CSV table of C-alpha atoms in Angstrom, one decimal:
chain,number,residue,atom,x,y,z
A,29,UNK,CA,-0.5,-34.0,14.1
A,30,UNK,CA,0.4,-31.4,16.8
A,31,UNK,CA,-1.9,-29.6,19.3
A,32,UNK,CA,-2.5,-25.5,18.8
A,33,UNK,CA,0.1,-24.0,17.8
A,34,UNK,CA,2.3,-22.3,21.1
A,35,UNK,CA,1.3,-18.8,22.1
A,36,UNK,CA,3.5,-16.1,24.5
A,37,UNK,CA,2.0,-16.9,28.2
A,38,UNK,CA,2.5,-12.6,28.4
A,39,UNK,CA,-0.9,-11.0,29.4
A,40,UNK,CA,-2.8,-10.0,26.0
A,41,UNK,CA,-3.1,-6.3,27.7
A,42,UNK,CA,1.0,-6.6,27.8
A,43,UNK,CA,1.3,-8.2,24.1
A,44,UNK,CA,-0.8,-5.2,22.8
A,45,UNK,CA,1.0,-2.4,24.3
A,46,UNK,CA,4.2,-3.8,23.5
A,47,UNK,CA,3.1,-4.3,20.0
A,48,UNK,CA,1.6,-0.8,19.2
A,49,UNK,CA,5.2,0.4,20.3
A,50,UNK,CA,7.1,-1.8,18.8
A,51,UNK,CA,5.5,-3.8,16.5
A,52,UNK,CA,8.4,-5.2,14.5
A,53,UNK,CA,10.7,-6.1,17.4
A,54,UNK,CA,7.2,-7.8,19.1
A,55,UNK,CA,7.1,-9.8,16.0
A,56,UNK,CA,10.5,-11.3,15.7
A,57,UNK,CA,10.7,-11.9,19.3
A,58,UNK,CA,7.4,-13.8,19.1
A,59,UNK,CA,9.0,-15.7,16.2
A,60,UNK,CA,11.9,-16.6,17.6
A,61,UNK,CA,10.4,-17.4,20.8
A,62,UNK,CA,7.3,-19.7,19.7
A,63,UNK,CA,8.8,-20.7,15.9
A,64,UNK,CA,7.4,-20.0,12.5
A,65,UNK,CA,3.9,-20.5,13.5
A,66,UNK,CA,2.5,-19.5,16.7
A,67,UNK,CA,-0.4,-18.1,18.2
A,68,UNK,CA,-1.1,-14.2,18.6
A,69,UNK,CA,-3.4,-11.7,20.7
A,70,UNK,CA,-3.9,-7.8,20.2
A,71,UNK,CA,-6.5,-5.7,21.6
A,72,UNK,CA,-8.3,-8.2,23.4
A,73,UNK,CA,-9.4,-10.1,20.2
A,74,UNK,CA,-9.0,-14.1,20.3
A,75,UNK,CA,-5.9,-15.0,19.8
A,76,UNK,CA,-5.0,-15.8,16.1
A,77,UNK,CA,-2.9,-18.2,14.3
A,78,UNK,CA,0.4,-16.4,13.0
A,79,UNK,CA,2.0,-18.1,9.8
A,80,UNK,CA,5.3,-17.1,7.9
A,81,UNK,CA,6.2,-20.1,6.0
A,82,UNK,CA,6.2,-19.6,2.1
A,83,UNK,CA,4.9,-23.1,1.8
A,84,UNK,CA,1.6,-22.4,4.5
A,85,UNK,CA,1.0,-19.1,2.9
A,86,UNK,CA,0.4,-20.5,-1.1
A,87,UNK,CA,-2.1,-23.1,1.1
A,88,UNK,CA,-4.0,-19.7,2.4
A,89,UNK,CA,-3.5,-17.8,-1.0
A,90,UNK,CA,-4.7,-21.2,-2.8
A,91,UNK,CA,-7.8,-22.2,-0.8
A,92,UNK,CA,-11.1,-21.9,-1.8
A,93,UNK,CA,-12.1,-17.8,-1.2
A,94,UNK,CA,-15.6,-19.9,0.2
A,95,UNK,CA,-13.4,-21.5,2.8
A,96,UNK,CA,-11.2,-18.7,3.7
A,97,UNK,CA,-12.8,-15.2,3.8
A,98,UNK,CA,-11.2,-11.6,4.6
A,99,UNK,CA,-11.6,-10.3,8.5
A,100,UNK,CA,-11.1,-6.6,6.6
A,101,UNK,CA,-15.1,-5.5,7.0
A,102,UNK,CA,-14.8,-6.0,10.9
A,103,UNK,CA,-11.8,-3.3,11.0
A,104,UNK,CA,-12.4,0.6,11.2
A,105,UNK,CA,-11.0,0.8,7.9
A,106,UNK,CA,-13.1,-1.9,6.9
A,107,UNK,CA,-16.3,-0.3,7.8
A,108,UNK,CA,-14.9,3.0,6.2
A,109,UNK,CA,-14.1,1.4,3.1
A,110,UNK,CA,-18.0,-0.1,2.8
A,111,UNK,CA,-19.8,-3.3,2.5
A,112,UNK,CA,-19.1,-3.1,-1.3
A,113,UNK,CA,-15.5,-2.4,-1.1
A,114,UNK,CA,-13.5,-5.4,-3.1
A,115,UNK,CA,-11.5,-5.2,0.3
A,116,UNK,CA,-14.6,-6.5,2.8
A,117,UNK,CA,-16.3,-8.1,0.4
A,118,UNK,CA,-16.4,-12.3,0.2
A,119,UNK,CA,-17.7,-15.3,-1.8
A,120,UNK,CA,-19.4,-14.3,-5.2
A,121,UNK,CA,-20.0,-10.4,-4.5
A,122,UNK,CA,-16.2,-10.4,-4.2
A,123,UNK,CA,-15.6,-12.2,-7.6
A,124,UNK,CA,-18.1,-10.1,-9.0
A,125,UNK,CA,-16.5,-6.8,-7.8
A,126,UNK,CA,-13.3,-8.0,-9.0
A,127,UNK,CA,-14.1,-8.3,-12.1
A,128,UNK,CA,-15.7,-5.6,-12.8
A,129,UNK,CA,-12.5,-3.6,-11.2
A,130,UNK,CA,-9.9,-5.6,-13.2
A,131,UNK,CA,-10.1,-3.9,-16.6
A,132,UNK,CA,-9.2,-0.7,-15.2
A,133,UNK,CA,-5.4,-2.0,-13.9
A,134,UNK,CA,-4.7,-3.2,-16.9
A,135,UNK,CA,-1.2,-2.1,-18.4
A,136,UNK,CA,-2.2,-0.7,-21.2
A,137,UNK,CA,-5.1,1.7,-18.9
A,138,UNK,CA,-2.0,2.4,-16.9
A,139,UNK,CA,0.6,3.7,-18.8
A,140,UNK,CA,-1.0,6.7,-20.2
A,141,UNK,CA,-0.8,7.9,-16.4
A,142,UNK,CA,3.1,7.9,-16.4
A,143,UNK,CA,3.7,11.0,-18.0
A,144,UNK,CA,1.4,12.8,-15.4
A,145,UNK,CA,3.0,11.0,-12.4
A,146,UNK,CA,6.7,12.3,-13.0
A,147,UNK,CA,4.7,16.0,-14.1
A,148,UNK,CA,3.6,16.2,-10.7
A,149,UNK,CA,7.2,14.8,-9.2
A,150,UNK,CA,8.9,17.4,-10.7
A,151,UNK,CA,6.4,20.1,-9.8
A,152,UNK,CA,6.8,18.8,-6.3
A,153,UNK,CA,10.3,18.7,-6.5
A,154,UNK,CA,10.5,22.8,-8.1
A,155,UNK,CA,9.1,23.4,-4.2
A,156,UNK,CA,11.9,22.4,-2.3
A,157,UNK,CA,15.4,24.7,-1.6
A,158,UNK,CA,19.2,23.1,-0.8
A,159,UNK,CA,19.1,22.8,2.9
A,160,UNK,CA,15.8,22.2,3.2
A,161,UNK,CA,14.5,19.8,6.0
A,162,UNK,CA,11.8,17.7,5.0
A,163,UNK,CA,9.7,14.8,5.7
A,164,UNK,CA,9.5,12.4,2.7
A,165,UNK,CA,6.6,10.3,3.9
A,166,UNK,CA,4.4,14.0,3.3
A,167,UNK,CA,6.0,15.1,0.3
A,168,UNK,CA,5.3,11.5,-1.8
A,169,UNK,CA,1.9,11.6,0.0
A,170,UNK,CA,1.4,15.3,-1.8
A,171,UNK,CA,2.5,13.3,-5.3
A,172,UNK,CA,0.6,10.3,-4.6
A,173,UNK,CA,-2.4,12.2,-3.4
A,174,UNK,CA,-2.7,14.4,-6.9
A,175,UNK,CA,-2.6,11.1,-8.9
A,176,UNK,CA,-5.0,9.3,-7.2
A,177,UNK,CA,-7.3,12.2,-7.6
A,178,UNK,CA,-6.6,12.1,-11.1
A,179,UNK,CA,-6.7,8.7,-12.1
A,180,UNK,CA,-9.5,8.3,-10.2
A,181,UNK,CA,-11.8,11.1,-10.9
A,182,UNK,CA,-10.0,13.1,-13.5
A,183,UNK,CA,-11.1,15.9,-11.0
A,184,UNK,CA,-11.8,19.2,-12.5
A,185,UNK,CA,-13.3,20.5,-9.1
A,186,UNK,CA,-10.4,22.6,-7.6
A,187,UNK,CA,-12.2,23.2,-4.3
A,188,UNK,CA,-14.1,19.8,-4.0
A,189,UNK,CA,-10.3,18.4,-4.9
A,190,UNK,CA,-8.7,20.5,-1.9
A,191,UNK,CA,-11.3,19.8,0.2
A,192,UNK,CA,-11.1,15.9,-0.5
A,193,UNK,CA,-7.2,16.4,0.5
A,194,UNK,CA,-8.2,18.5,3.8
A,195,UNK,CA,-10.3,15.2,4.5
A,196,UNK,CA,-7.9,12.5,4.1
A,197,UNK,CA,-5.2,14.3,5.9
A,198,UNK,CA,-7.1,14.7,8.9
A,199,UNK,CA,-8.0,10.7,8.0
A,200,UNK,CA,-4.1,10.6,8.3
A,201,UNK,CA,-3.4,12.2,10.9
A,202,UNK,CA,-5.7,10.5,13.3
A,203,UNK,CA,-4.5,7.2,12.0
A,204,UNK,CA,-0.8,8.0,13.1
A,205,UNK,CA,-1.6,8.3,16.8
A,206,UNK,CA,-1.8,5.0,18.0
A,207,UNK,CA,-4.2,5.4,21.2
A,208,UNK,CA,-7.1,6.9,18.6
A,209,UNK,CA,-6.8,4.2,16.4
A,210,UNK,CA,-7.4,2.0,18.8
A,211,UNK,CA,-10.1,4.0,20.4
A,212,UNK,CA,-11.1,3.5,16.9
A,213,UNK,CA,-10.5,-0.5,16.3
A,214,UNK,CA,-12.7,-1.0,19.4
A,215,UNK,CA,-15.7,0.9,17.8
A,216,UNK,CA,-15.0,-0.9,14.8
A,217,UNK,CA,-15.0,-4.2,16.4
A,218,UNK,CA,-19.0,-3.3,17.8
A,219,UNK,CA,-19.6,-2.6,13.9
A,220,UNK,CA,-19.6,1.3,14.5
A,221,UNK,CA,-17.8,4.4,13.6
A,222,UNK,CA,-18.1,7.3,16.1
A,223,UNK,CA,-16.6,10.9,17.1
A,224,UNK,CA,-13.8,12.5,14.2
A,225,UNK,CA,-13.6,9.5,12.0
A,226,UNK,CA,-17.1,9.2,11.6
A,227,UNK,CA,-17.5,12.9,10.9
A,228,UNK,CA,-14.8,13.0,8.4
A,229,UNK,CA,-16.2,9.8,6.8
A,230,UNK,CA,-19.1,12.0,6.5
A,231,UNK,CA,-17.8,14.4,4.6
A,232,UNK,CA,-16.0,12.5,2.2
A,233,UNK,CA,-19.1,10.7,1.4
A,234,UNK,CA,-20.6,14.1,0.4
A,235,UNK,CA,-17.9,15.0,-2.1
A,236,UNK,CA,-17.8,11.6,-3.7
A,237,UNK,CA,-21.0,11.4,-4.2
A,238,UNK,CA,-20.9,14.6,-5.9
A,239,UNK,CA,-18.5,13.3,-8.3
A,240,UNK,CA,-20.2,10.6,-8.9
A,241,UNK,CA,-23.4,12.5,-9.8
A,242,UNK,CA,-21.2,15.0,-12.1
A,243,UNK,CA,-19.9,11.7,-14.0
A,244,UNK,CA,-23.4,10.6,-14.6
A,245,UNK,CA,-23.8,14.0,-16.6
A,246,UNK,CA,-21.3,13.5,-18.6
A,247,UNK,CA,-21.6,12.0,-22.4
A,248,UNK,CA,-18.2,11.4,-23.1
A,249,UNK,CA,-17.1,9.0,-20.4
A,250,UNK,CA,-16.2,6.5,-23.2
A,251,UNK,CA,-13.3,8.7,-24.3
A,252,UNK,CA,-12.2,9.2,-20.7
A,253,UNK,CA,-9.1,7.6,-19.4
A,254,UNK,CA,-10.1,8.1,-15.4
A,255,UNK,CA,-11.5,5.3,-13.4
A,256,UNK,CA,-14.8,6.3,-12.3
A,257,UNK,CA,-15.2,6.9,-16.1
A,258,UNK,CA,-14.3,3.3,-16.7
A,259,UNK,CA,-16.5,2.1,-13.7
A,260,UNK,CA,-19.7,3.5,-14.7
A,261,UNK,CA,-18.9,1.8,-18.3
A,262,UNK,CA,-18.3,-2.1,-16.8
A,263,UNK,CA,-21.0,-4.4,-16.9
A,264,UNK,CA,-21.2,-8.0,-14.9
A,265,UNK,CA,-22.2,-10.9,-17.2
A,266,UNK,CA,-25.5,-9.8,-16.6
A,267,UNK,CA,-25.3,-6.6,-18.1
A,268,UNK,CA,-25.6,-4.8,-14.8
A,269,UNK,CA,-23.4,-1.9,-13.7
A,270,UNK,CA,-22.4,-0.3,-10.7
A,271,UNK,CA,-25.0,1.1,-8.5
A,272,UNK,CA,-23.9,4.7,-6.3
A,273,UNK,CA,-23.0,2.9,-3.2
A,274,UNK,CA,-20.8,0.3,-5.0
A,275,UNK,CA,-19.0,2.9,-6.9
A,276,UNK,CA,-18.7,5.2,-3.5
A,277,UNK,CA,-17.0,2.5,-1.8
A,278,UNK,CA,-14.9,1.0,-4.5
A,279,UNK,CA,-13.8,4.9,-5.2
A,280,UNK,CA,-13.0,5.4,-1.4
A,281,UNK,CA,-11.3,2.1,-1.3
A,282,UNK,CA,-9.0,3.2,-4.1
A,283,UNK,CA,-8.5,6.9,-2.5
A,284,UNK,CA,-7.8,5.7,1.2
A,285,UNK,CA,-5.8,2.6,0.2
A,286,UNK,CA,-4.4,4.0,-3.2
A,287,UNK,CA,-2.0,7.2,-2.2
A,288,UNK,CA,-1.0,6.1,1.4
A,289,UNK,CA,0.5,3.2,1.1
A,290,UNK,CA,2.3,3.8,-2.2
A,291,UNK,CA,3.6,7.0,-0.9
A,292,UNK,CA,5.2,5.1,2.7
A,293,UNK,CA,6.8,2.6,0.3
A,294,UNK,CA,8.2,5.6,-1.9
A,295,UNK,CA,9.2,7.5,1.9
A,296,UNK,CA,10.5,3.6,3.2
A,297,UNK,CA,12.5,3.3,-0.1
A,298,UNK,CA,14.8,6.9,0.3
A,299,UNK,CA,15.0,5.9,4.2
A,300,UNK,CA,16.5,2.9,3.1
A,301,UNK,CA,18.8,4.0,-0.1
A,302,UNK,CA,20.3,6.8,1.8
A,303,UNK,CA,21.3,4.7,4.6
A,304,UNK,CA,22.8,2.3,2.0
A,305,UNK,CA,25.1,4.4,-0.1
A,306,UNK,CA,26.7,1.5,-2.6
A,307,UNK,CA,22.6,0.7,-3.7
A,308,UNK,CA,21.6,4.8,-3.7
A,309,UNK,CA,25.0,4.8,-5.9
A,310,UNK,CA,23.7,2.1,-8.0
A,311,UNK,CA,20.6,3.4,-8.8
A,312,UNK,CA,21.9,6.6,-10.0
A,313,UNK,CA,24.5,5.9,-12.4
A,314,UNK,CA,22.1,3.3,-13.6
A,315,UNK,CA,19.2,6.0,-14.0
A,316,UNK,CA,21.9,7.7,-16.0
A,317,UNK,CA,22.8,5.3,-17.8
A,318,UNK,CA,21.6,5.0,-21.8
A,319,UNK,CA,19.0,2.8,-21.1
A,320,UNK,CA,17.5,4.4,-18.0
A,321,UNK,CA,18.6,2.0,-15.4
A,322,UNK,CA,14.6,-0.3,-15.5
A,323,UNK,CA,16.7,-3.3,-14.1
A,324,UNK,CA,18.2,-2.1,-11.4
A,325,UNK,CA,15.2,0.3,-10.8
A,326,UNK,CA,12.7,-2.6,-10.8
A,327,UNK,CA,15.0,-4.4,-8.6
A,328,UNK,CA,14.8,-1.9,-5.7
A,329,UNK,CA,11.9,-1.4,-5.8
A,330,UNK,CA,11.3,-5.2,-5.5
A,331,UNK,CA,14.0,-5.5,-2.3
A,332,UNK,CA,12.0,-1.6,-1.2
A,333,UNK,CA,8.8,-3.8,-0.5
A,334,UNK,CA,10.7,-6.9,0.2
A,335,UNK,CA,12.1,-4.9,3.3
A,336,UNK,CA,9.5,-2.8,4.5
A,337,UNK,CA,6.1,-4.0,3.2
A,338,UNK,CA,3.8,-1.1,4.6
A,339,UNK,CA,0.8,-4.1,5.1
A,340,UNK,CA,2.2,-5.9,8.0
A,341,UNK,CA,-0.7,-8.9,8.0
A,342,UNK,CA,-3.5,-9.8,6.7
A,343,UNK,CA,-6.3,-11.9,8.0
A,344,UNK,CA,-8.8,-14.7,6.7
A,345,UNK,CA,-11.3,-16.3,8.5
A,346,UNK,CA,-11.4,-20.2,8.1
A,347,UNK,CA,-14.8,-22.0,7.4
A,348,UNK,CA,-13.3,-25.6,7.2
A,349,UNK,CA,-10.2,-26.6,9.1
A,350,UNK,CA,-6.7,-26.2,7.4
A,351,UNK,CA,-3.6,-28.2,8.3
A,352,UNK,CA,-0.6,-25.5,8.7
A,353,UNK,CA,2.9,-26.2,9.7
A,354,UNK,CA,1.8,-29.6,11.0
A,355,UNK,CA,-1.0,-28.1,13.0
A,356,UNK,CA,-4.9,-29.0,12.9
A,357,UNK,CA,-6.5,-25.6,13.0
A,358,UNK,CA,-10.3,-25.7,13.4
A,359,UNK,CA,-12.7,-23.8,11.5
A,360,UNK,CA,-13.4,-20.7,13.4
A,361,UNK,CA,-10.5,-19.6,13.8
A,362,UNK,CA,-8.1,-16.7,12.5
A,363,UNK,CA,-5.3,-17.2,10.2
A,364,UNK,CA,-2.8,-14.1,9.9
A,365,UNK,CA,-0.4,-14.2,6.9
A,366,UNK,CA,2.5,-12.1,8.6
A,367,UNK,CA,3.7,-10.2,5.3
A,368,UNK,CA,6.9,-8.8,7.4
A,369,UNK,CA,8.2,-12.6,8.3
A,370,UNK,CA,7.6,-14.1,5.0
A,371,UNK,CA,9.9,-11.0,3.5
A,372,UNK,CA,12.6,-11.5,6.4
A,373,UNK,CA,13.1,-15.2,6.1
A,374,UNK,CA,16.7,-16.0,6.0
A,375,UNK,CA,15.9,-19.3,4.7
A,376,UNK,CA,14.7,-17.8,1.4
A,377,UNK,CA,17.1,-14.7,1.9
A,378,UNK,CA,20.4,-14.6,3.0
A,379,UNK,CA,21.1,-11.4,4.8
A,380,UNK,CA,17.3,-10.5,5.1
A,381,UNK,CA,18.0,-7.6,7.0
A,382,UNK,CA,20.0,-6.5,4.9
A,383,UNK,CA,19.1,-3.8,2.2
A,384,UNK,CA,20.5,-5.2,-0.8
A,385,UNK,CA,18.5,-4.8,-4.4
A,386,UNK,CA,21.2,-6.7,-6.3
A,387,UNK,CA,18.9,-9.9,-5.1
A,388,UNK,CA,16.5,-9.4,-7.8
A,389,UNK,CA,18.8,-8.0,-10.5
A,390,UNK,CA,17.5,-10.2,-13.3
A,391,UNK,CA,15.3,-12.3,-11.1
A,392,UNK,CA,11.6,-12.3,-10.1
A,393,UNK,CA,10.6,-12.9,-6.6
A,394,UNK,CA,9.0,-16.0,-5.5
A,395,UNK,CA,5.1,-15.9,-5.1
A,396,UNK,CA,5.0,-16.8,-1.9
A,397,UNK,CA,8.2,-15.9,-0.1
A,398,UNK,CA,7.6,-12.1,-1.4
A,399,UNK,CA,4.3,-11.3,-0.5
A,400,UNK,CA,3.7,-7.1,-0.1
A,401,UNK,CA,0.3,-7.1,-2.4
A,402,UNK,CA,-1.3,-10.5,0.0
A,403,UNK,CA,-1.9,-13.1,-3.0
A,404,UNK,CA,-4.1,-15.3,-4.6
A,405,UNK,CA,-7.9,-14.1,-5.5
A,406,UNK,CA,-7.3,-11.3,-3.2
A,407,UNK,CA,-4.4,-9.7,-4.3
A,408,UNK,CA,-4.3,-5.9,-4.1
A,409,UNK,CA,-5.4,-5.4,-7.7
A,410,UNK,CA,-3.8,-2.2,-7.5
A,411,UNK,CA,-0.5,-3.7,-7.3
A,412,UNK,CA,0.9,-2.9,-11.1
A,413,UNK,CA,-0.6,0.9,-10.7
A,414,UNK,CA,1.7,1.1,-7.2
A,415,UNK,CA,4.8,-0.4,-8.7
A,416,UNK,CA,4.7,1.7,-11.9
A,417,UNK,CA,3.8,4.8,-10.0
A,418,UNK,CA,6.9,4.1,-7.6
A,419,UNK,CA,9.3,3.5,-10.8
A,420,UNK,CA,8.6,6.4,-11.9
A,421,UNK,CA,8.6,9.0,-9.1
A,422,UNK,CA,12.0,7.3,-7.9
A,423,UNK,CA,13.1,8.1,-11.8
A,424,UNK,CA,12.7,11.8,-11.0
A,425,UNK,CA,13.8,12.0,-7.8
A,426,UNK,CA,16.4,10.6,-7.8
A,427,UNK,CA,17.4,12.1,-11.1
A,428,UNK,CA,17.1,15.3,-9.9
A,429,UNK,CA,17.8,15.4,-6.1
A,430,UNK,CA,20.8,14.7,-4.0
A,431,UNK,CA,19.5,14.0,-0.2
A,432,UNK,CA,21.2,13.2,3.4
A,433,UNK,CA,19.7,11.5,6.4
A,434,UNK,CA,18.8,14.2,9.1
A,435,UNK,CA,19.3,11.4,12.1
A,436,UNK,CA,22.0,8.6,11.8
A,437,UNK,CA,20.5,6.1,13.4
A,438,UNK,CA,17.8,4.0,11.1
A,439,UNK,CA,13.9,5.4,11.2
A,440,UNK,CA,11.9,2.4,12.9
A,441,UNK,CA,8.6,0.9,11.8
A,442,UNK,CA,5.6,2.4,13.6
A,443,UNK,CA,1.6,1.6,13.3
A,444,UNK,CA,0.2,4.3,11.1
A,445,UNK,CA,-3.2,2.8,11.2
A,446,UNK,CA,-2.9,-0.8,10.0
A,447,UNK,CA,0.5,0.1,8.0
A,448,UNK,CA,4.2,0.6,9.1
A,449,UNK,CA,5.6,3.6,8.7
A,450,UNK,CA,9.0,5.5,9.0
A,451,UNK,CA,9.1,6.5,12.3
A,452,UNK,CA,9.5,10.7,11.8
A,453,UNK,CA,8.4,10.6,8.3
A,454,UNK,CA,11.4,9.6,6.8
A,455,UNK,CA,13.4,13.4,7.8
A,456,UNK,CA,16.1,14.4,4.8
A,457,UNK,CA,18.1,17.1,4.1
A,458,UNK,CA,18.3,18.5,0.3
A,459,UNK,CA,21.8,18.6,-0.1
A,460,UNK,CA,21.3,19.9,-4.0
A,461,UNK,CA,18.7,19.7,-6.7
A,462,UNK,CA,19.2,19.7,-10.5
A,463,UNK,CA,17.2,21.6,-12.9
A,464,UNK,CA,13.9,20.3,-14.5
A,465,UNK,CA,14.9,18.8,-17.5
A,466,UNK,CA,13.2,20.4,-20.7
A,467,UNK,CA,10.1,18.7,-22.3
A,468,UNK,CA,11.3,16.3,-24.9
A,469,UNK,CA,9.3,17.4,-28.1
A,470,UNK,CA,9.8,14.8,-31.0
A,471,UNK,CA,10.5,15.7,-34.6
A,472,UNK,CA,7.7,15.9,-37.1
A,473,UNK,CA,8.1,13.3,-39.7
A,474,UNK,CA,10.0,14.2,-42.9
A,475,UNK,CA,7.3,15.2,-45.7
A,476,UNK,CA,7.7,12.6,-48.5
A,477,UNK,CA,9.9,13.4,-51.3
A,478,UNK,CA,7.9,14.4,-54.2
C-alpha cells in the first residue's frame, strides 16, 4: 500500500489562481505531473484527493451513500439550493427525496414535453436575421429557461414568469465573474450567503413560494402534466408528502440546475460541431435523412458531453477509509471524481481530444469511463430530461440554421460558477436560416364503410 497520494509542491494561493483561469489546462498538467490520482487544493480548502480512473470511480459510485456523502450543502450553490435539495441532502433524507422525485423523470412524464421544446426552438430561432452575431450559450439559455418554467410550474403568471427570468439571470451573471464567486465560495464555506446573491435568493424565494401556494388552490393537479403538480401528488411509504420548504428547494434545485447546464452543453455542442465540419456534415444529412438521423444524433450528443461535461467534479466526503489507485485514504478526507479526466482518458478513448461522434455510433458509453450525470445513487436524476431536451433542440437547429464560427481559434473552458463554459458564449454568425416548417396535422380516420 502507498503513502498519500503526491500533490503539486505550488503554493495553494498559486494553484487557485491558476485554476480559476485556466481550469482545464491546471488539470491536465496536474495529471500529467502527479499521475491519475493525486492530491488537490483550491481556495484554501484542505487539499482533496483527485481520482480519474474508471475502475476508482465505480468504487465511489458503488459505496455505501452512508460511507460516502455529497460535500454539495457546504457550497454557495449548495446553500442556495436548501437543506432539502436531493443535491445536499445524505443518508435516508436523500433516498427518501429521491424517491419521491423519481416518478417525475420518467420517460413516459417526459415525452409529452418534446413537442413544446422544439415550439419554443423554433420561436427562438423566428428571432434571429442572416448575419446576425450571437452568443449561443444565451440563446439556448432563453429555450432552456421557458421549458424549465414550464415543466416545472406550468407557469401561467406572465409577470411572476419574467420576473423569475430577471432573477436567475442576474444569478447568471454573477456566477460568470470569477472573483464574486469566490467572494461567494468563502461565505459559503462559513455556512452563509451575503450581499447580491443573498438578495436575489431572496426574491426567488418569494415567487416560488407563490407558486407553490397557487398549486395548492388548484383541484385538478391530477390531470396536470408539470412537476410541482406531480410533487404535491407523491407520497413516501408513509403516506407523507412534501412539505413547502421541501418542495421550494427541490423546485429551485430543478430551476438553477435544470436550464443552465443543459443550455452550456447545447452552446458546447455548436462550439464543437462548427469547428468540426465532417461531424456538423454528418449530422445534417442524417437529420435529413428518412428516419431523422436518432443514431447519429444520440451519438453526438453522447461524444458533446463526453468532450465538454459542464460539471467538472464532484465531491464525497468519506466516513470509512477507501483504498484508491493503491492508496489508503483515511476517513475524513475528500474524494473528487474529476468528470473532465475520466471523459479524456486515452486509455478508454483513442484520440480523446478529439471531437469525433462516430465513437458511439451504435454503442453505449461505459458507466464509468463516461461520467457527465456523476453516477450511482446520486446521479443527476435529471439526466434523461437533459438528453431528450438536447436531441431535440439540436433537431431544429440544426434543421433550420446554417452557422459560422465568429473567432477561429477554439472557445476555452472557463468557471461559470461550478460549470465550464464556452469562453465568449460560444459567438456565431447566421450564415442562413430556413423557414419554419408547417405544423404536421394528421388525417382523420376514414369513416367505416357502411
Amino acid at each position: 500500500m502507498r503513502d498519500q497520494p503526491p500533490s503539486t509542491s505550488l503554493p495553494g494561493a498559486l494553484v487557485t489562481l491558476r485554476f480559476l483561469v485556466r481550469p482545464v489546462a491546471v488539470m491536465h498538467r496536474l495529471q500529467q505531473e502527479l499521475g491519475d490520482t493525486f492530491m488537490f487544493e483550491i481556495g484554501g480548502v484542505q487539499a482533496t484527493v483527485m481520482i480519474t480512473k474508471p475502475d476508482d470511480v465505480k468504487t465511489v459510485f458503488t459505496a455505501p451513500h452512508e460511507d460516502m456523502p455529497t460535500v454539495s450543502s457546504s457550497t454557495s450553490l449548495g446553500i442556495l439550493l436548501g437543506k432539502h435539495s436531493v443535491l445536499t441532502l445524505n443518508g435516508p433524507q436523500h433516498i427518501r427525496q429521491r424517491r419521491l422525485l423519481s416518478p417525475s423523470f420518467r420517460g413516459d412524464r417526459l415525452k409529452p414535453w418534446a413537442p413544446l421544446i422544439e415550439q419554443l426552438t423554433h420561436d427562438r430561432i423566428d428571432q434571429w436575421r442572416p448575419g446576425q452575431e450571437i452568443r449561443l450559450q444565451e440563446e439556448m439559455q432563453a429555450i432552456t429557461f421557458d421549458t424549465i418554467l414550464a415543466v416545472v410550474f406550468g407557469m401561467e403568471d406572465a409577470a411572476r414568469q419574467d420576473a423569475l427570468r430577471d432573477i436567475l439571470v442576474d444569478m447568471t451573471k454573477r456566477a460568470t465573474n470569477s472573483a464574486r464567486s469566490v467572494f461567494d465560495m468563502v461565505l459559503a464555506a462559513r455556512g452563509r450567503l451575503a450581499g447580491p446573491m443573498a438578495k436575489l435568493g431572496k426574491a426567488m424565494d418569494e415567487i416560488v413560494y407563490k407558486e407553490i401556494a397557487h398549486h395548492r388552490q388548484m383541484t385538478d393537479l391530477a390531470e396536470r402534466n408539470d412537476m410541482l403538480s406531480l410533487l404535491m401528488l407523491a407520497e413516501d411509504e408513509d403516506g407523507n408528502g412534501m412539505t413547502d420548504e421541501e418542495l421550494r428547494d427541490e423546485l429551485v434545485t430543478l430551476l438553477l440546475v435544470g436550464h443552465e447546464t443543459t443550455a452550456t452543453s447545447l452552446a458546447w455542442g455548436a462550439e464543437r460541431l462548427l469547428r468540426t465540419p465532417d461531424a456538423l456534415e454528418k449530422l445534417t444529412t442524417a437529420l435529413a435523412g428518412p428516419d431523422g438521423g436518432d443514431d447519429y444524433l444520440d451519438a453526438t450528443v453522447n461524444e458533446i458531453l463526453r468532450d465538454r461535461p459542464v460539471v467538472p467534479i464532484i465531491g464525497r466526503e468519506l466516513k470509512k477509509p477507501l483504498t484508491l489507485d493503491g492508496y489508503e485514504i483515511p476517513a475524513g478526507s475528500t474524494v473528487n471524481v474529476n468528470l473532465w479526466l475520466v471523459n479524456h482518458r486515452a486509455d478508454t478513448y483513442p484520440e480523446p481530444f478529439r471531437f469525433y461522434p462516430d465513437r458511439f455510433v451504435g454503442k453505449r458509453p461505459d458507466t464509468y469511463a463516461w461520467v457527465p450525470f456523476g453516477g450511482g445513487i446520486r446521479r443527476c436524476l435529471g439526466a434523461a430530461f437533459a438528453e431528450m431536451e438536447m436531441r431535440h433542440v439540436m433537431r431544429v437547429l440544426y434543421s433550420r440554421v446554417q452557422m459560422s464560427t465568429v473567432d477561429p481559434a477554439p472557445e476555452r473552458p472557463v468557471l461559470r460558477a461550478v460549470t465550464l463554459a464556452p469562453q465568449h458564449g460560444a459567438r456565431v454568425r447566421i450564415e442562413a436560416i430556413k423557414e419554419r416548417p408547417e405544423p404536421v396535422i394528421e388525417a382523420a380516420e376514414p369513416a367505416a364503410a357502411a
